[in-house]
mmCIF file of C-alpha atoms and ligand atoms in Angstrom:
data_model
loop_
_atom_site.group_PDB
_atom_site.id
_atom_site.type_symbol
_atom_site.label_atom_id
_atom_site.label_comp_id
_atom_site.label_asym_id
_atom_site.label_seq_id
_atom_site.Cartn_x
_atom_site.Cartn_y
_atom_site.Cartn_z
ATOM 1 C CA MET A 1 -2.595 10.430 -16.294
ATOM 2 C CA GLU A 2 -4.288 8.380 -13.608
ATOM 3 C CA ARG A 3 -4.442 8.693 -9.824
ATOM 4 C CA ILE A 4 -2.926 5.630 -8.190
ATOM 5 C CA TYR A 5 -2.794 4.669 -4.518
ATOM 6 C CA ILE A 6 0.062 2.487 -3.268
ATOM 7 C CA GLY A 7 0.124 0.663 0.065
ATOM 8 C CA LEU A 8 3.540 0.519 1.744
ATOM 9 C CA GLY A 9 4.488 -1.912 4.495
ATOM 10 C CA SER A 10 7.611 -3.111 6.281
ATOM 11 C CA ASN A 11 8.387 -5.165 9.361
ATOM 12 C CA LEU A 12 12.132 -5.770 9.041
ATOM 13 C CA ALA A 13 15.365 -3.751 9.051
ATOM 14 C CA ALA A 14 14.141 -0.385 10.419
ATOM 15 C CA PRO A 15 10.621 -0.282 8.942
ATOM 16 C CA ASP A 16 10.155 3.503 9.154
ATOM 17 C CA GLN A 17 13.416 4.040 7.264
ATOM 18 C CA GLN A 18 12.383 1.436 4.683
ATOM 19 C CA LEU A 19 9.197 3.414 4.043
ATOM 20 C CA ARG A 20 11.069 6.704 3.780
ATOM 21 C CA SER A 21 13.486 5.186 1.234
ATOM 22 C CA ALA A 22 10.591 3.710 -0.736
ATOM 23 C CA ILE A 23 8.856 7.098 -0.857
ATOM 24 C CA GLU A 24 12.030 8.656 -2.275
ATOM 25 C CA ALA A 25 12.114 5.916 -4.914
ATOM 26 C CA LEU A 26 8.433 6.435 -5.792
ATOM 27 C CA ALA A 27 9.119 10.143 -6.305
ATOM 28 C CA LEU A 28 11.761 9.233 -8.906
ATOM 29 C CA LEU A 29 9.587 6.920 -11.024
ATOM 30 C CA PRO A 30 9.420 7.923 -14.700
ATOM 31 C CA CYS A 31 6.256 9.570 -16.051
ATOM 32 C CA THR A 32 5.018 9.857 -12.462
ATOM 33 C CA THR A 33 4.426 12.541 -9.826
ATOM 34 C CA LEU A 34 4.226 11.746 -6.121
ATOM 35 C CA VAL A 35 1.210 13.748 -4.975
ATOM 36 C CA GLY A 36 0.869 12.731 -1.335
ATOM 37 C CA VAL A 37 1.954 10.474 1.507
ATOM 38 C CA SER A 38 -0.101 9.598 4.587
ATOM 39 C CA ALA A 39 1.159 9.466 8.147
ATOM 40 C CA PHE A 40 2.852 6.229 9.179
ATOM 41 C CA TYR A 41 0.885 3.691 11.210
ATOM 42 C CA GLN A 42 2.206 0.857 13.360
ATOM 43 C CA SER A 43 0.230 -2.305 14.032
ATOM 44 C CA ASP A 44 0.670 -5.954 14.920
ATOM 45 C CA SER A 45 1.043 -8.368 12.025
ATOM 46 C CA LEU A 46 -2.099 -10.134 10.909
ATOM 47 C CA LEU A 47 -0.062 -13.316 11.276
ATOM 48 C CA PRO A 48 1.222 -14.234 14.739
ATOM 49 C CA GLY A 49 4.916 -14.417 15.471
ATOM 50 C CA GLN A 50 6.038 -11.611 13.138
ATOM 51 C CA PRO A 51 7.420 -8.216 14.146
ATOM 52 C CA ARG A 52 5.048 -5.231 14.095
ATOM 53 C CA TYR A 53 4.542 -3.473 10.788
ATOM 54 C CA THR A 54 4.808 0.128 9.768
ATOM 55 C CA ASN A 55 2.342 0.979 6.987
ATOM 56 C CA ALA A 56 1.477 4.050 4.931
ATOM 57 C CA VAL A 57 -0.240 4.951 1.660
ATOM 58 C CA ALA A 58 1.143 7.091 -1.166
ATOM 59 C CA ALA A 59 -0.799 8.789 -3.974
ATOM 60 C CA LEU A 60 0.761 9.021 -7.431
ATOM 61 C CA ASP A 61 -0.271 10.546 -10.719
ATOM 62 C CA SER A 62 1.258 8.436 -13.468
ATOM 63 C CA ASP A 63 1.230 7.682 -17.162
ATOM 64 C CA LEU A 64 2.760 4.239 -16.563
ATOM 65 C CA ALA A 65 0.668 1.238 -17.534
ATOM 66 C CA PRO A 66 -0.374 -0.973 -14.610
ATOM 67 C CA LEU A 67 2.069 -3.817 -15.286
ATOM 68 C CA ALA A 68 4.912 -1.361 -15.953
ATOM 69 C CA LEU A 69 4.193 0.230 -12.577
ATOM 70 C CA LEU A 70 4.073 -3.213 -10.946
ATOM 71 C CA ASP A 71 7.479 -4.046 -12.442
ATOM 72 C CA ALA A 72 8.870 -0.755 -11.128
ATOM 73 C CA LEU A 73 7.461 -1.380 -7.632
ATOM 74 C CA GLN A 74 8.932 -4.888 -7.540
ATOM 75 C CA ALA A 75 12.301 -3.447 -8.562
ATOM 76 C CA ILE A 76 12.112 -1.021 -5.608
ATOM 77 C CA GLU A 77 11.215 -3.913 -3.270
ATOM 78 C CA ASN A 78 14.174 -5.910 -4.561
ATOM 79 C CA ASP A 79 16.533 -2.915 -4.306
ATOM 80 C CA GLN A 80 15.576 -2.630 -0.649
ATOM 81 C CA GLY A 81 16.600 -6.178 0.054
ATOM 82 C CA ARG A 82 13.312 -8.023 -0.184
ATOM 83 C CA GLU A 83 13.764 -11.780 -0.168
ATOM 84 C CA ARG A 84 10.796 -13.868 -1.252
ATOM 85 C CA LEU A 85 11.310 -16.811 1.061
ATOM 86 C CA GLU A 86 7.699 -17.539 1.963
ATOM 87 C CA ARG A 87 4.342 -16.073 1.018
ATOM 88 C CA TRP A 88 3.102 -13.805 3.837
ATOM 89 C CA GLY A 89 6.579 -13.859 5.416
ATOM 90 C CA PRO A 90 8.136 -10.850 7.134
ATOM 91 C CA ARG A 91 9.533 -8.369 4.620
ATOM 92 C CA THR A 92 11.763 -5.335 4.383
ATOM 93 C CA LEU A 93 9.327 -3.714 1.963
ATOM 94 C CA ASP A 94 5.952 -4.452 0.443
ATOM 95 C CA LEU A 95 4.478 -2.135 -2.195
ATOM 96 C CA ASP A 96 0.913 -2.926 -3.256
ATOM 97 C CA ILE A 97 -1.127 -1.218 -5.959
ATOM 98 C CA LEU A 98 -4.415 -0.557 -4.146
ATOM 99 C CA LEU A 99 -6.310 1.507 -6.727
ATOM 100 C CA PHE A 100 -5.419 2.516 -10.287
ATOM 101 C CA GLY A 101 -7.668 5.292 -11.580
ATOM 102 C CA ASP A 102 -11.048 3.781 -12.304
ATOM 103 C CA ARG A 103 -9.613 0.510 -13.589
ATOM 104 C CA LEU A 104 -10.719 -2.983 -12.647
ATOM 105 C CA ILE A 105 -7.736 -5.263 -13.259
ATOM 106 C CA ASP A 106 -7.891 -9.050 -13.027
ATOM 107 C CA GLU A 107 -4.659 -10.506 -14.297
ATOM 108 C CA PRO A 108 -2.509 -13.272 -12.852
ATOM 109 C CA ARG A 109 0.074 -10.788 -11.558
ATOM 110 C CA LEU A 110 -2.229 -7.983 -10.569
ATOM 111 C CA LYS A 111 -5.730 -7.591 -9.175
ATOM 112 C CA VAL A 112 -7.079 -4.071 -8.613
ATOM 113 C CA PRO A 113 -8.718 -3.009 -6.343
ATOM 114 C CA HIS A 114 -6.419 -4.903 -3.998
ATOM 115 C CA TYR A 115 -8.431 -7.935 -2.904
ATOM 116 C CA GLN A 116 -7.980 -7.503 0.851
ATOM 117 C CA MET A 117 -7.857 -3.749 1.263
ATOM 118 C CA HIS A 118 -11.364 -3.626 2.717
ATOM 119 C CA LEU A 119 -10.229 -5.835 5.626
ATOM 120 C CA ARG A 120 -7.139 -3.850 6.526
ATOM 121 C CA PRO A 121 -7.359 -0.797 8.763
ATOM 122 C CA PHE A 122 -3.647 -0.132 8.082
ATOM 123 C CA VAL A 123 -4.625 0.415 4.412
ATOM 124 C CA LEU A 124 -8.019 2.125 4.707
ATOM 125 C CA TYR A 125 -7.162 4.773 7.329
ATOM 126 C CA PRO A 126 -4.015 6.079 5.636
ATOM 127 C CA LEU A 127 -5.852 5.970 2.294
ATOM 128 C CA ALA A 128 -8.598 8.100 3.815
ATOM 129 C CA GLU A 129 -6.030 10.798 4.641
ATOM 130 C CA LEU A 130 -5.269 11.209 0.933
ATOM 131 C CA ALA A 131 -8.481 10.352 -0.899
ATOM 132 C CA PRO A 132 -11.737 12.293 -0.801
ATOM 133 C CA SER A 133 -14.218 10.751 1.642
ATOM 134 C CA THR A 134 -16.587 10.410 -1.326
ATOM 135 C CA LEU A 135 -14.105 8.199 -3.214
ATOM 136 C CA GLN A 136 -15.822 5.435 -5.132
ATOM 137 C CA LEU A 137 -13.707 2.394 -5.961
ATOM 138 C CA SER A 138 -13.704 1.031 -9.503
ATOM 139 C CA ASP A 139 -15.843 -1.903 -8.318
ATOM 140 C CA GLY A 140 -18.532 0.487 -7.060
ATOM 141 C CA ARG A 141 -17.793 0.348 -3.335
ATOM 142 C CA GLN A 142 -17.561 3.619 -1.403
ATOM 143 C CA LEU A 143 -14.456 4.240 0.700
ATOM 144 C CA SER A 144 -16.699 5.635 3.445
ATOM 145 C CA ASP A 145 -18.592 2.319 3.632
ATOM 146 C CA LEU A 146 -15.376 0.308 3.831
ATOM 147 C CA LEU A 147 -14.140 2.543 6.649
ATOM 148 C CA ALA A 148 -17.409 2.199 8.540
ATOM 149 C CA ALA A 149 -17.072 -1.604 8.369
ATOM 150 C CA CYS A 150 -13.395 -1.638 9.433
ATOM 151 C CA PRO A 151 -12.878 -0.262 12.921
ATOM 152 C CA PHE A 152 -9.759 1.736 13.774
ATOM 153 C CA VAL A 153 -8.424 -0.989 16.067
ATOM 154 C CA GLY A 154 -4.824 -1.779 16.876
ATOM 155 C CA LEU A 155 -3.398 1.085 14.825
ATOM 156 C CA GLU A 156 -0.925 3.548 16.241
ATOM 157 C CA ARG A 157 -0.552 6.677 14.139
ATOM 158 C CA ILE A 158 3.014 7.968 14.039
ATOM 159 C CA LEU A 159 3.087 11.697 13.550
ATOM 160 C CA PRO A 160 5.354 12.795 10.707
ATOM 161 C CA ASP A 161 8.586 14.315 11.994
HETATM 162 N N1 ROI B 9 0.053 -6.920 9.043
HETATM 163 C C1 ROI B 9 0.179 -5.589 9.123
HETATM 164 N N2 ROI B 9 -0.154 -4.976 10.265
HETATM 165 N N3 ROI B 9 0.629 -4.836 8.072
HETATM 166 C C2 ROI B 9 0.968 -5.433 6.899
HETATM 167 O O1 ROI B 9 1.380 -4.744 5.951
HETATM 168 C C3 ROI B 9 0.836 -6.831 6.779
HETATM 169 N N4 ROI B 9 1.171 -7.498 5.634
HETATM 170 C C4 ROI B 9 1.072 -8.822 5.527
HETATM 171 C C5 ROI B 9 0.530 -9.674 6.638
HETATM 172 C C6 ROI B 9 1.551 -10.765 7.006
HETATM 173 C C7 ROI B 9 -0.742 -10.322 6.139
HETATM 174 N N5 ROI B 9 0.245 -8.901 7.829
HETATM 175 C C8 ROI B 9 0.375 -7.550 7.890
HETATM 176 O O2 ROI B 9 1.425 -9.417 4.403
#
């Protein structure tokens, strides 16, 4: 059993509802327990001209292998109407494996830790709600150091209802 953190994002077709549906789907994954979900956060897209995003992070405990989990996450994205028209395009649902236990993964389909998480306040701040502040990433970086280098700018925290 390994602790896994998943980043969720949506900027199309009722983003908050997309995240809620995705969380229900995560809770139903085989060999997996959903152990926590952060608040939702809204922010502008990193790319201009796209609708604002809603983002959150979920914590799972799972016995799934990394690529089996990736397949399951892509199936959830597809079930929720994701169309892969352009890289970085707007999307109904994006599910990213951020951290997978203490594994370092460098495969064509999957790199863990997620290669841009340290640059993304909409990943780091929800992650910090779920993970201990002393969390050390599998590549040796400390979550607290990443947070200190990534100001809480442009994020609007949506209180859970
Ligand atoms: N911007 C925000 N705020 N949230 C995202 O999840 C997100 N995802 C992306 C790009 C287009 C880079 N911008 C984003 O893929």
